[in-house]
Every structure is written in structure tokens, then in C-alpha cells.
Amino acid sequence: MKHIKSLLELTAFLQVIFAIYGICGAYEQNYIDGLQLAEYLFVFCITLTANIIGIKALTAAIGSKNDQFKKPESNRTNLHFYDSTKL
């Protein structure tokens, strides 16, 4: 799951780079007009939001999986030491 999370984080980073240099650069060079820019940014926001939700879900899943294997706090603090002289 950690590899999938890393892949989603890389994808989110590449999406932001593409939006900055690709979409905004095309608008500045007058290859696309304002309406197309708005459409591309809308699609970009939707995909980035879905990607971020996936990252958060995987982070929560990894955290809950790790919590399963931890010892409860009560087991760690209630250590019983027996005095051999009282036996």
C-alpha cells in the first residue's frame, strides 16, 4: 500500500507541474482561449481532488493496519515483577 501511496503522490506532483507549465503556458502563448483554460483547470481540479482523497484514504489504511500490530498500552505498563524471596 505504501508503494501505491507513493505513486499517487508522484502523480499529484506531476499534475501540478503539468497544470503550471502546460495549461498556463498554452494560455500565455495564445494556443487556447479563456474558455478552454477554464475547462482544463476544472478537469485538473477534479482529478487532483480525487488523487488527494486516494492519498488520504491510503494513509488512513496504512495507519490502521499498523495500529493492529501494536501492543495495547495496558500491556506495556502493567509489568509484573515477582520477588523471589516472597515465594
Tab-separated table of N, CA, C and O in Angstrom:
chain	number	residue	atom	x	y	z
A	1	MET	N	0.812	-1.183	0.000
A	1	MET	CA	0.000	0.000	0.000
A	1	MET	C	0.863	1.258	0.000
A	1	MET	O	0.448	2.269	-0.533
A	2	LYS	N	2.030	1.148	0.646
A	2	LYS	CA	2.903	2.315	0.683
A	2	LYS	C	3.395	2.689	-0.715
A	2	LYS	O	3.572	3.862	-1.014
A	3	HIS	N	3.601	1.680	-1.563
A	3	HIS	CA	4.057	1.959	-2.929
A	3	HIS	C	2.958	2.633	-3.739
A	3	HIS	O	3.236	3.538	-4.536
A	4	ILE	N	1.724	2.210	-3.529
A	4	ILE	CA	0.601	2.843	-4.235
A	4	ILE	C	0.453	4.280	-3.777
A	4	ILE	O	0.221	5.184	-4.589
A	5	LYS	N	0.614	4.524	-2.470
A	5	LYS	CA	0.531	5.881	-1.947
A	5	LYS	C	1.633	6.752	-2.542
A	5	LYS	O	1.387	7.892	-2.944
A	6	SER	N	2.836	6.227	-2.639
A	6	SER	CA	3.940	6.983	-3.232
A	6	SER	C	3.679	7.285	-4.699
A	6	SER	O	3.992	8.384	-5.178
A	7	LEU	N	3.096	6.329	-5.395
A	7	LEU	CA	2.757	6.540	-6.799
A	7	LEU	C	1.695	7.632	-6.953
A	7	LEU	O	1.796	8.479	-7.851
A	8	LEU	N	0.705	7.634	-6.078
A	8	LEU	CA	-0.321	8.680	-6.127
A	8	LEU	C	0.256	10.052	-5.799
A	8	LEU	O	-0.132	11.060	-6.398
A	9	GLU	N	1.193	10.104	-4.863
A	9	GLU	CA	1.839	11.377	-4.543
A	9	GLU	C	2.653	11.884	-5.716
A	9	GLU	O	2.645	13.082	-6.019
A	10	LEU	N	3.351	10.996	-6.406
A	10	LEU	CA	4.101	11.388	-7.591
A	10	LEU	C	3.163	11.881	-8.688
A	10	LEU	O	3.443	12.885	-9.347
A	11	THR	N	2.057	11.217	-8.863
A	11	THR	CA	1.078	11.618	-9.868
A	11	THR	C	0.514	13.004	-9.552
A	11	THR	O	0.350	13.830	-10.446
A	12	ALA	N	0.232	13.272	-8.282
A	12	ALA	CA	-0.274	14.584	-7.888
A	12	ALA	C	0.761	15.669	-8.175
A	12	ALA	O	0.426	16.753	-8.671
A	13	PHE	N	2.019	15.381	-7.887
A	13	PHE	CA	3.084	16.341	-8.169
A	13	PHE	C	3.192	16.615	-9.669
A	13	PHE	O	3.291	17.772	-10.095
A	14	LEU	N	3.138	15.556	-10.468
A	14	LEU	CA	3.229	15.742	-11.917
A	14	LEU	C	2.019	16.484	-12.472
A	14	LEU	O	2.152	17.255	-13.432
A	15	GLN	N	0.856	16.279	-11.865
A	15	GLN	CA	-0.335	17.016	-12.299
A	15	GLN	C	-0.166	18.513	-12.068
A	15	GLN	O	-0.543	19.317	-12.920
A	16	VAL	N	0.389	18.878	-10.933
A	16	VAL	CA	0.592	20.299	-10.645
A	16	VAL	C	1.606	20.898	-11.611
A	16	VAL	O	1.390	21.998	-12.148
A	17	ILE	N	2.688	20.189	-11.865
A	17	ILE	CA	3.691	20.679	-12.819
A	17	ILE	C	3.080	20.828	-14.203
A	17	ILE	O	3.304	21.828	-14.896
A	18	PHE	N	2.285	19.850	-14.623
A	18	PHE	CA	1.637	19.926	-15.933
A	18	PHE	C	0.687	21.116	-16.009
A	18	PHE	O	0.636	21.818	-17.024
A	19	ALA	N	-0.056	21.363	-14.944
A	19	ALA	CA	-1.002	22.482	-14.954
A	19	ALA	C	-0.273	23.817	-15.057
A	19	ALA	O	-0.684	24.694	-15.807
A	20	ILE	N	0.810	23.945	-14.318
A	20	ILE	CA	1.531	25.219	-14.321
A	20	ILE	C	2.189	25.461	-15.674
A	20	ILE	O	2.002	26.510	-16.296
A	21	TYR	N	2.949	24.492	-16.134
A	21	TYR	CA	3.710	24.708	-17.359
A	21	TYR	C	2.914	24.409	-18.620
A	21	TYR	O	3.086	25.078	-19.633
A	22	GLY	N	2.053	23.418	-18.566
A	22	GLY	CA	1.311	23.040	-19.766
A	22	GLY	C	0.124	23.918	-20.048
A	22	GLY	O	0.063	24.610	-21.066
A	23	ILE	N	-0.825	23.918	-19.142
A	23	ILE	CA	-2.076	24.643	-19.378
A	23	ILE	C	-1.861	26.150	-19.341
A	23	ILE	O	-2.274	26.869	-20.264
A	24	CYS	N	-1.208	26.639	-18.291
A	24	CYS	CA	-0.994	28.085	-18.188
A	24	CYS	C	-0.042	28.590	-19.266
A	24	CYS	O	-0.218	29.694	-19.796
A	25	GLY	N	0.934	27.785	-19.620
A	25	GLY	CA	1.845	28.177	-20.702
A	25	GLY	C	1.149	28.249	-22.041
A	25	GLY	O	1.403	29.155	-22.844
A	26	ALA	N	0.242	27.306	-22.296
A	26	ALA	CA	-0.516	27.337	-23.554
A	26	ALA	C	-1.429	28.554	-23.600
A	26	ALA	O	-1.613	29.162	-24.669
A	27	TYR	N	-1.988	28.941	-22.465
A	27	TYR	CA	-2.838	30.129	-22.438
A	27	TYR	C	-2.016	31.389	-22.685
A	27	TYR	O	-2.451	32.291	-23.403
A	28	GLU	N	-0.836	31.458	-22.082
A	28	GLU	CA	0.017	32.637	-22.274
A	28	GLU	C	0.492	32.759	-23.718
A	28	GLU	O	0.683	33.862	-24.223
A	29	GLN	N	0.683	31.645	-24.396
A	29	GLN	CA	1.129	31.660	-25.796
A	29	GLN	C	-0.040	31.785	-26.777
A	29	GLN	O	0.165	31.705	-27.976
A	30	ASN	N	-1.253	31.940	-26.243
A	30	ASN	CA	-2.476	32.101	-27.031
A	30	ASN	C	-2.803	30.867	-27.873
A	30	ASN	O	-3.375	30.981	-28.957
A	31	TYR	N	-2.425	29.680	-27.394
A	31	TYR	CA	-2.817	28.449	-28.075
A	31	TYR	C	-4.237	28.037	-27.685
A	31	TYR	O	-4.911	27.357	-28.444
A	32	ILE	N	-4.660	28.417	-26.493
A	32	ILE	CA	-6.024	28.140	-26.051
A	32	ILE	C	-6.640	29.450	-25.575
A	32	ILE	O	-5.934	30.377	-25.169
A	33	ASP	N	-7.973	29.530	-25.619
A	33	ASP	CA	-8.646	30.740	-25.141
A	33	ASP	C	-9.079	30.568	-23.690
A	33	ASP	O	-8.806	29.548	-23.049
A	34	GLY	N	-9.750	31.566	-23.169
A	34	GLY	CA	-10.139	31.563	-21.757
A	34	GLY	C	-11.094	30.452	-21.386
A	34	GLY	O	-11.013	29.887	-20.298
A	35	LEU	N	-12.027	30.125	-22.291
A	35	LEU	CA	-12.988	29.064	-22.006
A	35	LEU	C	-12.303	27.701	-21.923
A	35	LEU	O	-12.582	26.907	-21.020
A	36	GLN	N	-11.391	27.439	-22.835
A	36	GLN	CA	-10.644	26.178	-22.782
A	36	GLN	C	-9.763	26.115	-21.544
A	36	GLN	O	-9.611	25.061	-20.933
A	37	LEU	N	-9.191	27.256	-21.166
A	37	LEU	CA	-8.386	27.304	-19.948
A	37	LEU	C	-9.238	26.935	-18.741
A	37	LEU	O	-8.812	26.136	-17.889
A	38	ALA	N	-10.440	27.475	-18.669
A	38	ALA	CA	-11.331	27.161	-17.551
A	38	ALA	C	-11.705	25.678	-17.558
A	38	ALA	O	-11.754	25.047	-16.494
A	39	GLU	N	-11.960	25.114	-18.734
A	39	GLU	CA	-12.292	23.684	-18.821
A	39	GLU	C	-11.135	22.823	-18.344
A	39	GLU	O	-11.322	21.881	-17.566
A	40	TYR	N	-9.933	23.132	-18.816
A	40	TYR	CA	-8.762	22.344	-18.419
A	40	TYR	C	-8.496	22.465	-16.929
A	40	TYR	O	-8.155	21.479	-16.262
A	41	LEU	N	-8.634	23.663	-16.363
A	41	LEU	CA	-8.410	23.838	-14.929
A	41	LEU	C	-9.484	23.129	-14.106
A	41	LEU	O	-9.198	22.601	-13.029
A	42	PHE	N	-10.721	23.091	-14.616
A	42	PHE	CA	-11.788	22.367	-13.924
A	42	PHE	C	-11.484	20.872	-13.877
A	42	PHE	O	-11.577	20.233	-12.830
A	43	VAL	N	-11.081	20.319	-15.011
A	43	VAL	CA	-10.724	18.892	-15.063
A	43	VAL	C	-9.509	18.622	-14.179
A	43	VAL	O	-9.451	17.618	-13.465
A	44	PHE	N	-8.543	19.541	-14.194
A	44	PHE	CA	-7.359	19.401	-13.351
A	44	PHE	C	-7.743	19.375	-11.874
A	44	PHE	O	-7.255	18.536	-11.114
A	45	CYS	N	-8.629	20.256	-11.454
A	45	CYS	CA	-9.047	20.305	-10.049
A	45	CYS	C	-9.781	19.030	-9.643
A	45	CYS	O	-9.582	18.521	-8.534
A	46	ILE	N	-10.617	18.505	-10.521
A	46	ILE	CA	-11.338	17.269	-10.204
A	46	ILE	C	-10.377	16.099	-10.039
A	46	ILE	O	-10.466	15.331	-9.075
A	47	THR	N	-9.446	15.947	-10.970
A	47	THR	CA	-8.512	14.817	-10.879
A	47	THR	C	-7.568	14.959	-9.690
A	47	THR	O	-7.251	13.967	-9.030
A	48	LEU	N	-7.144	16.182	-9.407
A	48	LEU	CA	-6.257	16.386	-8.262
A	48	LEU	C	-6.993	16.121	-6.948
A	48	LEU	O	-6.426	15.522	-6.024
A	49	THR	N	-8.249	16.513	-6.872
A	49	THR	CA	-9.044	16.237	-5.675
A	49	THR	C	-9.217	14.735	-5.464
A	49	THR	O	-9.072	14.232	-4.338
A	50	ALA	N	-9.514	14.014	-6.531
A	50	ALA	CA	-9.650	12.558	-6.428
A	50	ALA	C	-8.332	11.917	-5.999
A	50	ALA	O	-8.316	10.983	-5.184
A	51	ASN	N	-7.246	12.426	-6.516
A	51	ASN	CA	-5.929	11.906	-6.166
A	51	ASN	C	-5.619	12.160	-4.691
A	51	ASN	O	-5.117	11.270	-3.987
A	52	ILE	N	-5.929	13.337	-4.192
A	52	ILE	CA	-5.669	13.669	-2.791
A	52	ILE	C	-6.543	12.825	-1.863
A	52	ILE	O	-6.089	12.355	-0.811
A	53	ILE	N	-7.799	12.588	-2.249
A	53	ILE	CA	-8.673	11.729	-1.444
A	53	ILE	C	-8.114	10.312	-1.384
A	53	ILE	O	-8.128	9.664	-0.339
A	54	GLY	N	-7.591	9.821	-2.512
A	54	GLY	CA	-6.963	8.497	-2.522
A	54	GLY	C	-5.743	8.427	-1.624
A	54	GLY	O	-5.533	7.438	-0.905
A	55	ILE	N	-4.937	9.485	-1.626
A	55	ILE	CA	-3.752	9.526	-0.765
A	55	ILE	C	-4.157	9.509	0.705
A	55	ILE	O	-3.590	8.779	1.520
A	56	LYS	N	-5.176	10.305	1.054
A	56	LYS	CA	-5.628	10.340	2.449
A	56	LYS	C	-6.215	8.998	2.870
A	56	LYS	O	-6.002	8.544	3.994
A	57	ALA	N	-6.954	8.346	1.978
A	57	ALA	CA	-7.536	7.043	2.313
A	57	ALA	C	-6.445	6.001	2.529
A	57	ALA	O	-6.515	5.200	3.470
A	58	LEU	N	-5.433	6.007	1.682
A	58	LEU	CA	-4.340	5.051	1.854
A	58	LEU	C	-3.536	5.347	3.113
A	58	LEU	O	-3.073	4.429	3.783
A	59	THR	N	-3.356	6.623	3.434
A	59	THR	CA	-2.649	6.972	4.663
A	59	THR	C	-3.410	6.462	5.882
A	59	THR	O	-2.819	5.915	6.814
A	60	ALA	N	-4.726	6.616	5.866
A	60	ALA	CA	-5.538	6.111	6.984
A	60	ALA	C	-5.503	4.591	7.044
A	60	ALA	O	-5.449	4.009	8.129
A	61	ALA	N	-5.523	3.934	5.895
A	61	ALA	CA	-5.487	2.472	5.877
A	61	ALA	C	-4.151	1.954	6.393
A	61	ALA	O	-4.107	0.975	7.142
A	62	ILE	N	-3.079	2.600	6.011
A	62	ILE	CA	-1.762	2.186	6.490
A	62	ILE	C	-1.658	2.399	7.993
A	62	ILE	O	-1.141	1.559	8.728
A	63	GLY	N	-2.187	3.524	8.487
A	63	GLY	CA	-2.155	3.802	9.924
A	63	GLY	C	-2.971	2.808	10.720
A	63	GLY	O	-2.555	2.359	11.780
A	64	SER	N	-4.144	2.444	10.211
A	64	SER	CA	-4.972	1.488	10.953
A	64	SER	C	-4.380	0.091	10.904
A	64	SER	O	-4.506	-0.673	11.852
A	65	LYS	N	-3.717	-0.248	9.815
A	65	LYS	CA	-3.073	-1.553	9.730
A	65	LYS	C	-1.916	-1.632	10.717
A	65	LYS	O	-1.710	-2.661	11.362
A	66	ASN	N	-1.168	-0.539	10.856
A	66	ASN	CA	-0.056	-0.523	11.808
A	66	ASN	C	-0.557	-0.559	13.244
A	66	ASN	O	0.105	-1.101	14.120
A	67	ASP	N	-1.727	0.020	13.496
A	67	ASP	CA	-2.275	0.017	14.856
A	67	ASP	C	-2.708	-1.379	15.288
A	67	ASP	O	-2.744	-1.669	16.480
A	68	GLN	N	-3.037	-2.239	14.355
A	68	GLN	CA	-3.445	-3.599	14.693
A	68	GLN	C	-2.326	-4.381	15.359
A	68	GLN	O	-2.564	-5.223	16.219
A	69	PHE	N	-1.108	-4.115	14.951
A	69	PHE	CA	0.016	-4.910	15.404
A	69	PHE	C	0.730	-4.311	16.617
A	69	PHE	O	1.672	-4.887	17.119
A	70	LYS	N	0.278	-3.165	17.086
A	70	LYS	CA	0.875	-2.569	18.273
A	70	LYS	C	0.256	-3.197	19.513
A	70	LYS	O	-0.912	-3.540	19.537
A	71	LYS	N	1.059	-3.316	20.562
A	71	LYS	CA	0.544	-3.831	21.829
A	71	LYS	C	-0.293	-2.741	22.489
A	71	LYS	O	0.047	-1.564	22.409
A	72	PRO	N	-1.345	-3.128	23.145
A	72	PRO	CA	-2.129	-2.134	23.882
A	72	PRO	C	-1.290	-1.488	24.980
A	72	PRO	O	-0.361	-2.091	25.516
A	73	GLU	N	-1.635	-0.272	25.313
A	73	GLU	CA	-0.887	0.467	26.328
A	73	GLU	C	-0.926	-0.239	27.675
A	73	GLU	O	0.046	-0.230	28.415
A	74	SER	N	-2.029	-0.898	27.992
A	74	SER	CA	-2.141	-1.561	29.288
A	74	SER	C	-1.161	-2.729	29.403
A	74	SER	O	-0.685	-3.036	30.485
A	75	ASN	N	-0.843	-3.382	28.315
A	75	ASN	CA	0.108	-4.495	28.360
A	75	ASN	C	1.532	-4.008	28.575
A	75	ASN	O	2.361	-4.711	29.120
A	76	ARG	N	1.824	-2.821	28.120
A	76	ARG	CA	3.182	-2.313	28.265
A	76	ARG	C	3.432	-1.712	29.638
A	76	ARG	O	4.545	-1.726	30.127
A	77	THR	N	2.409	-1.180	30.273
A	77	THR	CA	2.631	-0.503	31.554
A	77	THR	C	2.441	-1.420	32.748
A	77	THR	O	2.952	-1.143	33.823
A	78	ASN	N	1.700	-2.493	32.602
A	78	ASN	CA	1.445	-3.399	33.724
A	78	ASN	C	2.425	-4.572	33.707
A	78	ASN	O	2.058	-5.704	33.488
A	79	LEU	N	3.656	-4.262	33.986
A	79	LEU	CA	4.666	-5.308	34.048
A	79	LEU	C	4.703	-5.859	35.465
A	79	LEU	O	4.743	-5.115	36.451
A	80	HIS	N	4.677	-7.160	35.597
A	80	HIS	CA	4.656	-7.794	36.905
A	80	HIS	C	6.042	-8.374	37.196
A	80	HIS	O	6.519	-9.242	36.478
A	81	PHE	N	6.641	-7.841	38.220
A	81	PHE	CA	7.919	-8.368	38.659
A	81	PHE	C	7.690	-9.112	39.972
A	81	PHE	O	7.121	-8.575	40.913
A	82	TYR	N	8.131	-10.333	40.015
A	82	TYR	CA	7.928	-11.147	41.209
A	82	TYR	C	9.203	-11.186	42.025
A	82	TYR	O	10.297	-11.354	41.492
A	83	ASP	N	9.009	-11.029	43.287
A	83	ASP	CA	10.116	-11.099	44.224
A	83	ASP	C	10.341	-12.556	44.607
A	83	ASP	O	9.449	-13.189	45.164
A	84	SER	N	11.510	-13.063	44.313
A	84	SER	CA	11.784	-14.478	44.577
A	84	SER	C	11.887	-14.775	46.066
A	84	SER	O	11.784	-15.921	46.491
A	85	THR	N	12.101	-13.777	46.900
A	85	THR	CA	12.221	-14.027	48.347
A	85	THR	C	10.864	-14.262	48.986
A	85	THR	O	10.772	-14.852	50.059
A	86	LYS	N	9.786	-13.817	48.350
A	86	LYS	CA	8.441	-13.998	48.924
A	86	LYS	C	7.817	-15.320	48.518
A	86	LYS	O	6.759	-15.644	48.993
A	87	LEU	N	8.443	-16.078	47.686
A	87	LEU	CA	7.877	-17.348	47.261
A	87	LEU	C	8.106	-18.418	48.238
A	87	LEU	O	8.702	-18.738	49.054
